[in-house]
Coordinates of C-alpha atoms and ligand atoms in Angstrom, one line a residue:
X150 CA -0.1 -0.2 -0.1
X151 CA 1.3 3.6 -0.7
X152 CA -1.0 5.3 1.7
X153 CA -2.7 4.6 4.8
X154 CA -4.6 7.4 6.6
X155 CA -4.2 11.1 5.9
X156 CA -2.9 14.6 7.2
X157 CA -6.3 15.1 8.5
X158 CA -6.0 12.2 11.1
X159 CA -2.9 14.2 12.4
X160 CA -4.9 17.5 12.9
X161 CA -7.7 15.8 14.6
X162 CA -5.4 14.3 17.3
X163 CA -3.7 17.2 17.8
X164 CA -6.8 19.3 18.2
X165 CA -7.6 17.1 21.1
X166 CA -7.4 19.9 23.8
X167 CA -6.8 17.7 26.7
X168 CA -3.2 17.1 25.4
X169 CA -0.5 18.2 27.7
X170 CA 2.6 16.2 27.0
X171 CA 3.6 14.6 23.8
X172 CA 6.6 12.3 23.8
X173 CA 8.1 12.1 20.1
X174 CA 10.2 8.9 19.1
X175 CA 12.1 8.8 16.0
X176 CA 13.9 5.7 14.6
X177 CA 17.2 4.3 16.3
X178 CA 20.3 5.9 14.5
X179 CA 18.6 8.8 13.6
X180 CA 19.2 10.7 10.5
X181 CA 18.5 14.2 9.3
X182 CA 15.0 13.5 8.3
X183 CA 14.2 11.8 11.7
X184 CA 15.5 14.7 13.6
X185 CA 14.7 17.5 11.2
X186 CA 11.1 16.2 11.3
X187 CA 11.0 15.5 15.0
X188 CA 12.4 18.7 15.9
X189 CA 10.0 20.7 13.3
X190 CA 6.9 18.9 14.7
X191 CA 7.9 19.4 18.3
X192 CA 8.3 23.2 17.7
X193 CA 4.9 23.3 16.3
X194 CA 3.3 21.4 18.7
X195 CA 4.9 23.8 21.3
X196 CA 2.8 26.6 19.8
X197 CA -0.2 24.9 20.8
X198 CA 1.0 25.3 24.5
X199 CA 1.5 21.5 24.6
X200 CA 4.8 20.1 26.3
X201 CA 7.2 18.2 24.0
X202 CA 9.9 15.8 24.4
X203 CA 11.9 13.8 22.1
X204 CA 13.8 10.8 22.9
X205 CA 16.5 9.0 21.0
X206 CA 18.2 5.7 21.3
X207 CA 21.7 7.3 21.1
X208 CA 23.9 10.4 21.0
X209 CA 23.2 12.2 17.7
X210 CA 26.3 13.1 15.4
X211 CA 27.5 16.4 15.9
X212 CA 27.1 17.4 11.9
X213 CA 23.0 17.3 12.8
X214 CA 23.4 19.9 15.5
X215 CA 22.3 22.6 13.2
X216 CA 19.0 21.0 12.8
X217 CA 18.4 20.5 16.1
X218 CA 18.9 24.3 16.6
X219 CA 19.3 23.9 20.4
X220 CA 16.1 21.4 21.1
X221 CA 16.8 19.5 24.6
X222 CA 17.0 16.2 23.1
X223 CA 16.9 13.3 25.5
X224 CA 19.0 10.0 25.2
X225 CA 17.3 7.0 26.5
X226 CA 19.2 4.6 29.1
X227 CA 17.8 2.0 31.0
X228 CA 18.0 4.0 34.1
X229 CA 15.8 6.6 32.8
X230 CA 12.8 4.5 32.4
X231 CA 11.5 4.8 35.7
X232 CA 11.6 8.8 35.7
X233 CA 9.9 9.4 32.1
X234 CA 6.7 11.2 32.8
X235 CA 3.7 9.4 31.3
X236 CA 2.7 11.2 28.0
X237 CA -0.7 11.4 26.9
X238 CA 0.2 10.7 23.3
X239 CA 3.3 9.1 21.8
X240 CA 4.4 10.0 18.2
X241 CA 6.5 7.5 16.1
X242 CA 8.2 9.7 13.2
X243 CA 10.0 8.5 10.4
X244 CA 9.4 4.6 10.9
X245 CA 6.2 2.4 11.8
X246 CA 7.8 -0.3 13.5
X247 CA 8.2 -1.0 17.1
X248 CA 11.3 -2.6 16.2
X249 CA 13.0 0.3 14.8
X250 CA 12.6 1.9 18.4
X251 CA 15.7 0.2 19.4
X252 CA 15.8 0.0 23.3
X253 CA 13.1 2.5 23.3
X254 CA 10.4 -0.4 23.0
X255 CA 11.1 -0.6 26.8
X256 CA 8.6 2.8 26.6
X257 CA 5.6 1.4 24.7
X258 CA 5.6 -1.4 27.0
X259 CA 5.5 0.7 30.1
X260 CA 3.1 2.8 28.5
X261 CA 0.8 0.4 26.8
X262 CA -2.5 2.6 27.4
X263 CA -1.1 5.6 25.6
X264 CA -2.5 6.3 22.4
X265 CA 0.2 6.5 19.5
X266 CA 0.3 8.7 16.4
X267 CA 2.6 7.3 13.4
X268 CA 3.8 9.5 10.8
X269 CA 6.1 8.1 8.2
X270 CA 7.1 7.6 4.6
X271 CA 8.6 4.4 4.6
X272 CA 7.3 1.2 2.3
X273 CA 4.3 -0.2 4.0
X274 CA 4.2 -3.9 3.7
X275 CA 0.4 -4.2 4.8
X276 CA -2.2 -4.3 2.1
X277 CA -4.8 -2.8 4.3
X278 CA -5.3 -0.6 7.3
X279 CA -6.6 -3.6 9.5
X280 CA -3.5 -5.6 8.4
X281 CA -1.2 -2.8 9.4
X282 CA -3.1 -2.6 12.8
X283 CA -2.3 -6.1 13.1
X284 CA 1.2 -6.2 12.2
X285 CA 1.9 -3.7 14.6
X286 CA 1.5 -5.9 17.4
X287 CA 0.2 -3.6 20.1
X288 CA -3.4 -3.0 21.4
X289 CA -2.8 0.4 21.6
X290 CA -5.0 3.2 19.9
X291 CA -3.2 3.9 16.5
X292 CA -3.7 7.1 14.5
X293 CA -1.8 6.7 10.9
X294 CA -0.5 9.0 8.4
X295 CA 1.6 7.1 6.3
X296 CA 2.6 8.1 2.6
X297 CA 5.2 6.0 0.9
X298 CA 5.6 8.4 -2.0
X299 CA 7.0 11.3 0.1
X300 CA 10.4 12.1 -0.2
X301 CA 10.8 12.5 3.7
X302 CA 8.8 13.1 6.7
X303 CA 10.1 16.2 6.9
X304 CA 8.2 17.1 3.8
X305 CA 5.1 15.8 5.5
X306 CA 5.6 18.1 8.7
X307 CA 6.0 20.9 6.3
X308 CA 2.8 20.3 4.8
X309 CA 1.4 20.5 8.2
X310 CA 2.7 23.4 8.9
X311 CA 1.5 25.0 5.4
X312 CA -2.1 23.6 6.0
X313 CA -2.4 25.2 9.4
X314 CA -1.4 28.9 9.3
X315 CA -3.4 29.9 12.0
X316 CA -2.3 26.9 14.2
X317 CA 1.6 26.4 13.3
X318 CA 3.5 29.2 12.0
X319 CA 6.8 28.8 10.4
X320 CA 10.0 30.6 11.2
X321 CA 13.6 30.3 10.2
X322 CA 14.7 27.6 12.7
X323 CA 11.8 25.4 11.9
X324 CA 12.2 25.8 8.2
X325 CA 15.8 25.0 8.6
X326 CA 15.2 21.9 10.5
X327 CA 12.7 20.7 7.9
X328 CA 14.5 21.8 4.9
X329 CA 17.8 19.8 6.3
X330 CA 15.4 16.7 6.6
X331 CA 14.1 17.1 3.1
X332 CA 17.6 17.6 1.8
X333 CA 18.9 14.7 3.9
X334 CA 16.3 12.2 2.4
X335 CA 17.0 13.3 -1.1
X336 CA 20.5 13.9 -1.2
X337 CA 19.9 17.6 -1.7
X338 CA 16.6 17.2 -4.1
X339 CA 19.1 14.7 -6.5
X340 CA 17.3 11.5 -5.9
X341 CA 14.2 10.1 -7.6
X342 CA 12.1 10.9 -4.7
X343 CA 12.1 14.4 -4.9
X344 CA 8.8 15.2 -6.5
X345 CA 6.8 18.4 -7.7
X346 CA 5.4 18.8 -4.1
X347 CA 9.0 18.5 -2.5
X348 CA 10.2 21.3 -4.5
X349 CA 6.7 23.2 -3.9
X350 CA 7.5 22.9 -0.2
X351 CA 11.4 23.8 -0.4
X352 CA 10.3 26.8 -1.9
X353 CA 8.0 27.5 0.8
X354 CA 10.4 26.9 2.9
X355 CA 12.9 29.3 1.4
X356 CA 10.6 32.2 1.8
X357 CA 12.0 31.9 5.7
X358 CA 15.4 33.2 4.4
X359 CA 17.4 30.0 4.7
X360 CA 21.1 29.9 4.4
X361 CA 20.9 27.0 1.9
X362 CA 24.5 27.1 1.4
X363 CA 25.0 26.4 5.1
X364 CA 22.6 23.3 4.9
X365 CA 24.1 21.9 2.1
X366 CA 27.6 22.4 3.7
X367 CA 26.6 20.6 7.1
X368 CA 25.0 17.7 5.3
X369 CA 27.3 17.0 2.6
X370 CA 30.5 19.0 3.0
X371 CA 32.7 19.6 5.6
X372 CA 34.3 16.0 5.5
X373 CA 37.1 15.2 7.8
X374 CA 40.2 14.2 6.1
X375 CA 40.8 11.0 7.5
X376 CA 37.1 10.2 6.6
X377 CA 38.1 10.9 2.7
X378 CA 41.3 8.9 3.3
X379 CA 38.8 5.9 4.7
X380 CA 36.8 6.5 1.6
X381 CA 39.7 6.1 -0.6
X382 CA 40.7 3.1 0.6
X383 CA 37.1 1.7 0.1
X384 CA 37.3 2.7 -3.7
X385 CA 40.6 1.2 -4.2
X386 CA 39.4 -2.4 -2.9
X387 CA 35.8 -2.4 -3.7
X388 CA 34.4 -5.9 -4.9
X389 CA 32.5 -6.0 -8.3
X390 CA 30.2 -8.6 -9.6
X391 CA 30.7 -10.4 -13.0
X392 CA 28.4 -8.0 -14.8
X393 CA 30.2 -5.0 -13.1
X394 CA 26.9 -3.7 -12.0
X395 CA 27.2 -4.5 -8.3
X396 CA 29.5 -2.7 -6.3
X397 CA 30.4 -3.8 -2.4
X398 CA 32.6 -3.6 0.3
X399 CA 32.7 -4.9 3.8
X400 CA 34.0 -2.7 6.5
X401 CA 35.7 -4.3 9.5
X402 CA 36.3 -2.3 12.8
X403 CA 39.7 -2.5 12.2
X404 CA 39.3 -0.4 9.1
X405 CA 37.8 2.5 11.5
X406 CA 40.5 2.4 13.9
X407 CA 43.1 2.7 11.3
X408 CA 41.7 6.0 10.4
X409 CA 40.3 7.1 13.7
X410 CA 36.8 7.3 12.3
X411 CA 33.5 6.2 13.7
X412 CA 30.8 4.4 12.4
X413 CA 29.1 7.9 11.6
X414 CA 31.8 8.7 9.1
X415 CA 30.3 5.8 6.9
X416 CA 27.0 7.8 6.4
X417 CA 26.8 8.7 2.9
X418 CA 29.4 6.3 1.5
X419 CA 26.9 3.7 0.0
X420 CA 25.3 6.3 -2.0
X421 CA 28.6 7.6 -3.3
X422 CA 29.2 4.0 -4.4
X423 CA 26.1 3.8 -6.2
X424 CA 27.1 7.4 -8.0
X425 CA 29.8 5.3 -9.9
X426 CA 29.0 4.7 -13.7
X427 CA 27.5 1.5 -14.4
X428 CA 26.6 0.7 -10.8
X429 CA 23.0 -0.6 -10.3
X430 CA 23.2 -1.5 -6.6
X431 CA 26.0 -0.3 -3.7
X432 CA 26.3 -2.4 -1.0
X433 CA 28.3 -1.4 2.3
X434 CA 28.4 -4.4 4.8
X435 CA 29.6 -3.1 8.2
X436 CA 30.4 -5.4 11.0
X437 CA 29.8 -3.3 14.1
X438 CA 30.5 -6.1 16.6
X439 CA 30.8 -9.9 16.5
X440 CA 27.2 -9.8 17.1
X441 CA 26.0 -7.5 14.8
X442 CA 26.2 -6.5 11.1
X443 CA 24.5 -3.5 9.6
X444 CA 24.2 -3.3 5.7
X445 CA 23.3 -0.3 3.7
X446 CA 21.8 -0.9 0.5
X447 CA 21.4 1.8 -2.6
X448 CA 20.2 1.6 -6.1
X449 CA 19.0 2.8 -9.2
X450 CA 15.8 1.7 -11.2
X451 CA 17.4 -1.7 -11.6
X452 CA 16.6 -3.0 -8.3
X453 CA 13.7 -2.5 -5.2
X454 CA 16.3 -2.6 -2.4
X455 CA 13.5 -2.5 0.1
X456 CA 12.9 -6.1 -1.4
X457 CA 16.3 -7.2 -1.0
X458 CA 16.2 -5.9 2.6
X459 CA 13.0 -7.4 3.6
X460 CA 14.6 -11.1 2.9
X461 CA 17.0 -10.2 5.8
X462 CA 14.5 -8.7 8.3
X463 CA 15.4 -5.1 7.1
X464 CA 13.4 -2.6 5.1
X465 CA 13.3 1.0 3.7
X466 CA 12.7 2.8 0.4
X467 CA 13.1 1.3 -3.1
X468 CA 16.4 3.2 -3.8
X469 CA 17.7 3.2 0.0
X470 CA 17.0 0.5 2.5
X471 CA 19.0 -1.0 5.2
X472 CA 19.6 -4.4 7.2
X473 CA 20.6 -4.9 10.8
X474 CA 21.2 -8.5 11.8
X475 CA 21.8 -9.1 15.5
X476 CA 23.5 -12.3 16.9
X477 CA 26.6 -14.0 15.4
X478 CA 26.8 -14.6 11.9
X479 CA 29.6 -15.7 9.9
X480 CA 30.4 -12.8 7.9
X481 CA 31.8 -14.3 5.0
X482 CA 28.9 -16.6 4.4
X483 CA 26.5 -13.8 4.9
X484 CA 28.4 -11.7 2.5
X485 CA 28.2 -14.6 -0.2
X486 CA 24.3 -15.1 0.3
X487 CA 23.5 -11.4 0.1
X488 CA 25.2 -11.0 -3.3
X489 CA 24.1 -14.1 -4.6
X490 CA 20.3 -12.8 -3.6
X491 CA 21.0 -9.5 -5.0
X492 CA 22.5 -11.0 -8.3
X493 CA 19.3 -13.1 -8.7
X494 CA 16.8 -10.1 -8.2
X495 CA 18.7 -7.9 -10.7
X496 CA 18.5 -10.8 -13.0
X497 CA 14.6 -11.2 -12.6
X498 CA 13.7 -7.5 -13.1
Ligands
MN556 MN1 13.3 9.5 6.2

């Protein structure tokens, strides 16, 4: 399904005058869109005199500070669970699966009678709204606005602002957060997910006198030299399929140590691999620890990588998807299997 629910559902939920405190939960390893949309939405809700709180699973990478713009972000820890005040509404943003909450699944379990609002643009597996409710695996009251044709959730949140001039008003800080999110998910309006509405919304946001050069610089520039040195080593050693249209690389922790960089420095690398001419599919396999493998998948029209990710319990979009595997796996076997599946899928297209 491409769409479940609508923007009106969000208005209806937020117009409940009894709301006093809303907890917003973006997906684990929040990216520019997750953070930009969460902060933008929180700032809008605050204009209704409702208290908001955003809780993330881990420290936010420094390059995203510009779109957080001073919002007091809370980081989940096991100790914090007892001190979290019961919210009147929980909002899941930029994802629609409990699994993508990471450790914060505990929060849903603790507040199992708090209604949930879901706003997302990832691919929807369910064929009907009922099926979605069943798959979600919780008895909480769910309100949904899902549109998998949208470039980003930040675009959807911007839509909320543009539809409710009298309730939410845009300012330069909110517009920067939302534009940062849209830029993050569209690669600076370069990917196929940038539609007519995306450009229209960006034009509306630009009316807030955004410094678009600074947004681009933060998201796509300012690369540490060591990160570029690591990238050059990756490109020097990438593997190519027989047809030369699949490019992949396995990052072991030792490589990050060698260049004194972190997993955050690998953001965007897989998209760069896809940028190579004649590449239909780019795969970055990252060994995080002996118990965790993460995979980035980027493609062009030749293959829907969300389908490939699904085979290993992952998901995402047609052109950008990811897989996280927990528990011990033989890395070589996994690599061989994944590439074989990828080749089969590309042949079948
Ligand atoms: Mn997104």
